[in-house]
Coordinates of C-alpha atoms in Angstrom, one line a residue:
X1 CA -28.9 -21.0 -17.5
X2 CA -29.8 -24.4 -19.6
X3 CA -29.3 -27.4 -17.6
X4 CA -27.4 -30.3 -19.2
X5 CA -28.2 -33.8 -18.6
X6 CA -26.8 -35.0 -15.2
X7 CA -25.7 -31.5 -14.3
X8 CA -24.4 -31.3 -10.7
X9 CA -25.6 -29.2 -8.2
X10 CA -22.5 -27.7 -7.3
X11 CA -19.0 -27.3 -9.2
X12 CA -16.0 -26.8 -7.1
X13 CA -13.0 -25.3 -8.9
X14 CA -9.5 -25.9 -7.3
X15 CA -6.3 -24.6 -8.8
X16 CA -3.4 -26.8 -8.1
X17 CA 0.2 -25.6 -8.4
X18 CA 3.0 -27.3 -6.2
X19 CA 0.9 -28.1 -3.2
X20 CA 1.7 -31.8 -2.7
X21 CA 1.9 -31.3 1.1
X22 CA -1.8 -30.1 1.2
X23 CA -3.8 -31.0 -1.7
X24 CA -4.8 -34.4 -0.5
X25 CA -6.6 -32.9 2.3
X26 CA -8.3 -30.6 0.1
X27 CA -9.7 -33.2 -2.3
X28 CA -10.7 -35.3 0.7
X29 CA -12.7 -32.3 2.3
X30 CA -14.6 -32.1 -1.2
X31 CA -15.3 -35.9 -1.5
X32 CA -16.7 -36.0 2.2
X33 CA -19.3 -33.4 1.5
X34 CA -22.8 -34.0 2.9
X35 CA -23.9 -32.6 -0.5
X36 CA -22.9 -35.5 -2.9
X37 CA -24.1 -34.1 -6.1
X38 CA -21.0 -32.1 -7.1
X39 CA -18.2 -32.0 -9.5
X40 CA -14.6 -31.1 -8.6
X41 CA -12.7 -29.5 -11.2
X42 CA -8.9 -29.6 -10.5
X43 CA -7.0 -27.1 -12.8
X44 CA -3.4 -28.1 -12.9
X45 CA -1.5 -25.1 -13.5
X46 CA 1.7 -26.4 -14.6
X47 CA 2.7 -27.9 -11.2
X48 CA 6.1 -29.4 -11.2
X49 CA 6.1 -31.5 -8.0
X50 CA 3.9 -34.4 -7.0
X51 CA 0.7 -32.5 -6.8
X52 CA -1.0 -33.9 -10.1
X53 CA 0.1 -37.4 -9.2
X54 CA -1.7 -37.2 -6.0
X55 CA -4.8 -35.6 -7.7
X56 CA -4.8 -38.5 -10.0
X57 CA -4.6 -41.1 -7.2
X58 CA -8.1 -40.4 -6.3
X59 CA -10.7 -42.5 -8.3
X60 CA -13.9 -40.6 -8.1
X61 CA -16.1 -40.0 -11.2
X62 CA -16.8 -36.7 -9.7
X63 CA -13.4 -35.4 -10.3
X64 CA -12.3 -34.0 -13.6
X65 CA -8.8 -32.8 -13.9
X66 CA -7.7 -30.0 -16.5
X67 CA -4.3 -29.3 -17.4
X68 CA -2.8 -26.0 -18.7
X69 CA 0.3 -24.0 -18.7
X70 CA 1.0 -22.0 -15.7
X71 CA -1.2 -18.9 -15.7
X72 CA -1.2 -18.1 -11.9
X73 CA -4.3 -18.4 -9.5
X74 CA -6.4 -16.0 -11.4
X75 CA -5.7 -17.9 -14.7
X76 CA -6.4 -21.3 -13.1
X77 CA -9.8 -20.1 -11.5
X78 CA -10.8 -18.6 -14.9
X79 CA -10.1 -22.1 -16.5
X80 CA -12.3 -23.9 -14.0
X81 CA -15.2 -21.7 -14.0
X82 CA -15.4 -21.9 -17.7
X83 CA -15.5 -25.6 -17.4
X84 CA -18.2 -25.6 -14.6
X85 CA -21.6 -27.2 -15.4
X86 CA -23.4 -26.4 -12.3
X87 CA -25.5 -23.3 -11.3
X88 CA -23.3 -22.6 -8.5
X89 CA -19.4 -22.5 -8.3
X90 CA -17.5 -23.0 -5.1
X91 CA -14.0 -21.8 -5.2
X92 CA -11.3 -23.7 -3.3
X93 CA -7.4 -23.1 -3.0
X94 CA -5.7 -26.4 -2.8
X95 CA -3.9 -25.7 0.5
X96 CA -7.3 -25.1 2.1
X97 CA -10.3 -27.5 3.0
X98 CA -14.0 -27.3 3.3
X99 CA -16.2 -28.0 6.3
X100 CA -18.3 -31.2 5.7
X101 CA -21.5 -29.3 5.3
X102 CA -20.3 -26.2 3.4
X103 CA -21.8 -27.0 -0.2
X104 CA -25.1 -28.3 1.1
X105 CA -25.4 -25.1 3.4
X106 CA -24.5 -22.7 0.5
X107 CA -26.7 -24.6 -1.9
X108 CA -29.8 -24.1 0.4
X109 CA -28.8 -20.6 1.1
X110 CA -28.6 -19.7 -2.8
X111 CA -31.5 -21.7 -3.8
X112 CA -33.6 -19.8 -1.3
X113 CA -32.5 -16.4 -2.2
X114 CA -32.2 -16.1 -5.9
X115 CA -31.2 -12.5 -5.5
X116 CA -27.8 -13.5 -3.9
X117 CA -24.9 -13.6 -6.4
X118 CA -22.1 -14.4 -4.0
X119 CA -22.4 -16.4 -0.8
X120 CA -19.8 -16.8 1.8
X121 CA -19.3 -17.8 5.5
X122 CA -16.7 -17.3 8.0
X123 CA -13.3 -19.2 8.0
X124 CA -11.3 -21.0 10.7
X125 CA -7.6 -20.5 10.4
X126 CA -5.2 -23.5 10.6
X127 CA -1.4 -23.8 10.6
X128 CA 0.8 -25.6 8.0
X129 CA 0.1 -28.9 10.0
X130 CA -3.6 -28.5 9.9
X131 CA -4.2 -27.6 13.6
X132 CA -6.7 -25.0 14.5
X133 CA -5.4 -21.4 15.4
X134 CA -7.2 -19.5 18.0
X135 CA -8.4 -17.1 15.4
X136 CA -11.1 -17.0 12.7
X137 CA -12.7 -14.7 10.2
X138 CA -16.1 -13.8 11.4
X139 CA -17.2 -11.4 8.6
X140 CA -20.3 -9.3 8.4
X141 CA -23.0 -11.3 6.8
X142 CA -25.9 -9.3 5.8
X143 CA -26.7 -5.8 4.8
X144 CA -23.5 -5.5 2.7
X145 CA -22.8 -2.5 0.5
X146 CA -20.3 -1.9 -2.2
X147 CA -18.4 0.2 0.3
X148 CA -18.3 -2.8 2.7
X149 CA -16.8 -4.9 0.2
X150 CA -14.0 -2.4 -0.9
X151 CA -13.1 -1.4 2.6
X152 CA -13.5 -4.6 4.6
X153 CA -13.7 -7.5 2.0
X154 CA -16.5 -9.6 3.9
X155 CA -15.6 -12.6 1.8
X156 CA -12.4 -12.8 3.5
X157 CA -10.4 -15.5 1.5
X158 CA -10.6 -17.3 -2.0
X159 CA -11.9 -20.4 -0.4
X160 CA -15.0 -18.9 1.2
X161 CA -17.2 -17.8 -1.9
X162 CA -19.6 -19.6 -3.7
X163 CA -20.8 -18.1 -7.0
X164 CA -24.1 -18.1 -9.0
X165 CA -23.2 -18.7 -12.5
X166 CA -26.1 -16.7 -14.0
X167 CA -24.8 -13.8 -12.2
X168 CA -21.2 -14.3 -13.1
X169 CA -21.9 -14.0 -16.7
X170 CA -22.3 -10.0 -16.1
X171 CA -18.6 -10.1 -14.9
X172 CA -17.1 -12.1 -17.7
X173 CA -14.8 -10.5 -20.2
X174 CA -12.5 -11.9 -22.9
X175 CA -8.8 -12.3 -22.1
X176 CA -7.0 -9.4 -23.8
X177 CA -4.4 -11.4 -25.4
X178 CA -6.3 -14.7 -26.1
X179 CA -9.9 -13.5 -26.9
X180 CA -11.1 -17.1 -27.0
X181 CA -10.6 -17.5 -23.3
X182 CA -13.3 -16.2 -21.0
X183 CA -12.1 -14.4 -17.7
X184 CA -13.6 -13.4 -14.5
X185 CA -10.5 -12.6 -12.3
X186 CA -7.9 -10.3 -13.9
X187 CA -5.0 -12.6 -14.9
X188 CA -2.6 -9.4 -14.7
X189 CA -2.9 -9.7 -10.9
X190 CA -0.7 -11.8 -8.7
X191 CA -2.0 -10.5 -5.4
X192 CA -5.2 -8.6 -4.6
X193 CA -7.1 -10.6 -7.6
X194 CA -9.8 -11.5 -5.0
X195 CA -10.8 -8.0 -3.8
X196 CA -10.5 -6.6 -7.4
X197 CA -13.1 -9.3 -8.5
X198 CA -15.5 -8.9 -5.4
X199 CA -15.3 -5.0 -5.7
X200 CA -16.0 -5.1 -9.6
X201 CA -18.7 -7.3 -9.0
X202 CA -20.3 -4.9 -6.3
X203 CA -19.5 -1.5 -7.9
X204 CA -19.9 -2.2 -11.6
X205 CA -22.6 -4.9 -11.7
X206 CA -24.5 -4.2 -8.3
X207 CA -24.3 -8.0 -7.1
X208 CA -25.7 -8.9 -4.0
X209 CA -23.1 -10.4 -1.2
X210 CA -24.6 -12.3 1.6
X211 CA -23.1 -14.6 4.1
X212 CA -24.2 -17.6 6.1
X213 CA -23.3 -18.6 9.7
X214 CA -20.7 -20.9 10.6
X215 CA -16.9 -21.3 10.0
X216 CA -17.2 -23.5 6.9
X217 CA -13.6 -23.0 5.4
X218 CA -10.3 -24.3 7.1
X219 CA -7.9 -21.4 5.7
X220 CA -4.4 -22.5 6.0
X221 CA -1.7 -20.0 7.3
X222 CA 1.8 -21.0 6.1
X223 CA 4.8 -19.4 7.5
X224 CA 5.5 -16.0 6.0
X225 CA 2.5 -16.4 3.9
X226 CA 0.3 -13.7 5.5
X227 CA 2.6 -11.0 4.2
X228 CA 5.8 -12.3 2.7
X229 CA 6.1 -9.1 1.0
X230 CA 4.1 -6.1 2.3
X231 CA 5.1 -3.6 -0.1
X232 CA 4.4 -5.7 -3.2
X233 CA 0.8 -6.5 -1.5
X234 CA 0.3 -2.9 -1.0
X235 CA 1.1 -2.0 -4.6
X236 CA -0.9 -4.8 -6.0
X237 CA -3.8 -3.3 -3.8
X238 CA -3.4 0.1 -5.1
X239 CA -3.4 -1.0 -8.7
X240 CA -7.0 -2.6 -7.8
X241 CA -8.1 0.9 -6.4
X242 CA -7.0 2.5 -9.6
X243 CA -8.8 0.0 -11.6
X244 CA -12.0 0.5 -9.7
X245 CA -11.5 4.1 -10.0
X246 CA -11.7 3.6 -13.7
X247 CA -14.9 2.0 -13.5
X248 CA -16.5 4.3 -10.9
X249 CA -14.4 7.5 -10.3
X250 CA -17.0 8.9 -8.0
X251 CA -17.3 5.9 -5.8
X252 CA -13.4 5.9 -5.2
X253 CA -13.0 9.5 -4.7
X254 CA -15.6 9.1 -1.9
X255 CA -14.4 5.9 -0.4
X256 CA -11.1 5.4 -1.4
X257 CA -9.4 7.2 1.6
X258 CA -11.3 5.0 4.0
X259 CA -10.4 1.8 2.0
X260 CA -6.9 2.9 2.1
X261 CA -6.8 3.4 5.7
X262 CA -8.4 -0.1 6.6
X263 CA -5.7 -1.7 4.0
X264 CA -2.8 0.0 5.8
X265 CA -3.9 -0.9 9.2
X266 CA -4.3 -4.4 8.1
X267 CA -0.7 -4.4 6.7
X268 CA 0.4 -2.8 9.8
X269 CA -0.9 -5.7 11.8
X270 CA 0.8 -8.1 9.4
X271 CA 4.2 -6.2 9.8
X272 CA 3.7 -6.5 13.6
X273 CA 3.3 -10.3 13.5
X274 CA 6.7 -10.3 11.4
X275 CA 8.4 -8.4 14.0
X276 CA 8.8 -5.5 11.7
X277 CA 8.0 -2.8 14.2
X278 CA 9.2 0.4 12.4
X279 CA 7.7 -0.5 9.4
X280 CA 4.3 -1.2 11.2
X281 CA 4.5 2.1 12.9
X282 CA 4.9 3.8 9.5
X283 CA 2.1 1.7 7.9
X284 CA -0.4 2.7 11.1
X285 CA 0.5 6.4 10.9
X286 CA -0.3 6.4 7.0
X287 CA -3.5 4.6 7.8
X288 CA -4.6 7.2 10.3
X289 CA -3.5 10.0 8.0
X290 CA -5.6 8.4 5.1
X291 CA -8.7 8.2 7.4
X292 CA -8.5 8.8 11.1
X293 CA -12.1 7.6 11.5
X294 CA -11.3 4.0 11.5
X295 CA -10.0 4.4 15.0
X296 CA -13.5 5.8 16.0
X297 CA -15.3 2.9 13.8
X298 CA -13.1 0.1 15.3
X299 CA -11.4 1.5 18.5
X300 CA -10.4 -2.0 19.9
X301 CA -8.8 -3.2 17.0
X302 CA -6.8 -0.1 16.2
X303 CA -5.7 0.3 19.9
X304 CA -4.4 -3.1 20.1
X305 CA -2.5 -2.6 16.8
X306 CA -1.0 0.7 18.2
X307 CA 0.0 -1.0 21.6
X308 CA 1.7 -3.8 19.7
X309 CA 3.8 -1.5 17.6
X310 CA 4.7 0.5 20.8
X311 CA 5.8 -2.7 22.5
X312 CA 8.3 -3.4 19.9
X313 CA 10.6 -0.5 21.0
X314 CA 10.7 -2.2 24.5
X315 CA 11.5 -5.9 23.9
X316 CA 13.6 -7.8 21.3
X317 CA 12.4 -8.5 17.9
X318 CA 12.0 -12.4 18.3
X319 CA 10.2 -12.1 21.6
X320 CA 8.1 -9.2 20.3
X321 CA 7.0 -11.3 17.1
X322 CA 6.0 -14.2 19.2
X323 CA 4.2 -12.0 21.5
X324 CA 2.4 -9.9 19.0
X325 CA 1.1 -13.1 17.2
X326 CA -0.6 -14.2 20.5
X327 CA -2.0 -10.5 21.3
X328 CA -3.4 -9.9 17.7
X329 CA -5.0 -13.3 17.8
X330 CA -7.2 -11.9 20.6
X331 CA -8.9 -9.4 18.1
X332 CA -10.9 -10.5 15.1
X333 CA -9.1 -11.3 12.1
X334 CA -9.4 -9.1 9.3
X335 CA -8.4 -5.2 8.7

């Protein structure tokens, strides 16, 4: 990749859409990075609140703001990646925040390991007010296969990943309706766009994923945002699986059942946290039907989910939802 004059070491791409309560913290977390040689590309995705005004209040030459009509999160990310000048691109959702050393640690990791296309780290979960929750994403960091990416999504969330731009050229494609625009994320998705992208990178392009130690992202959990609509989330996930099946039919035929089981168990846990115990029971049963071996692979997490579902028939919905949120925090985050 040709280095332009004054090319930064890292580009941070941050889509912004109606996040006036959180965007200042996100920007401050980037400006405070121990690696100072970066550019922050803020993509205004047609925000209608004070988000853009807040972004413009920061006077720092490393910040660039690009405004566009609303395209959704995948479209805003695509615009930002296309504008990036650095050899590495960090993704940051505007309601999340970075640990002060995130960019530096990923820069060192990817500079020392040129075969790594996508670097990531664990994430601390915070609530809407920014308070740390007693749960974190601590993913598998090494020896990651395409099956691991499909079934367990080690990247975890959209603010955890750092991309090597030279590798990302393999995953680029023209927008089907606007061929002058380059895409990486599929803009037809409104959910599951992350796992679709990660899985496509792993399955179709054989990209190497590798994580580094530490909880380097603050991932914000906003009321109801875990799974505001579980059915839509699952439908979107199934669309992702069909798309990957078109790319690699033998791969999905072999591993799709296990991936479906992990996803259904994940959604069962989300339903438990919302107090939807009957729905959670159906989802967990469907998960075990899809591939019962997930219970053998992760007996503790499966058992905790089953016990939480069973408890729902004994205590009231409100009390159960509060209790289950505490219980499920005792197990590692994820599916």
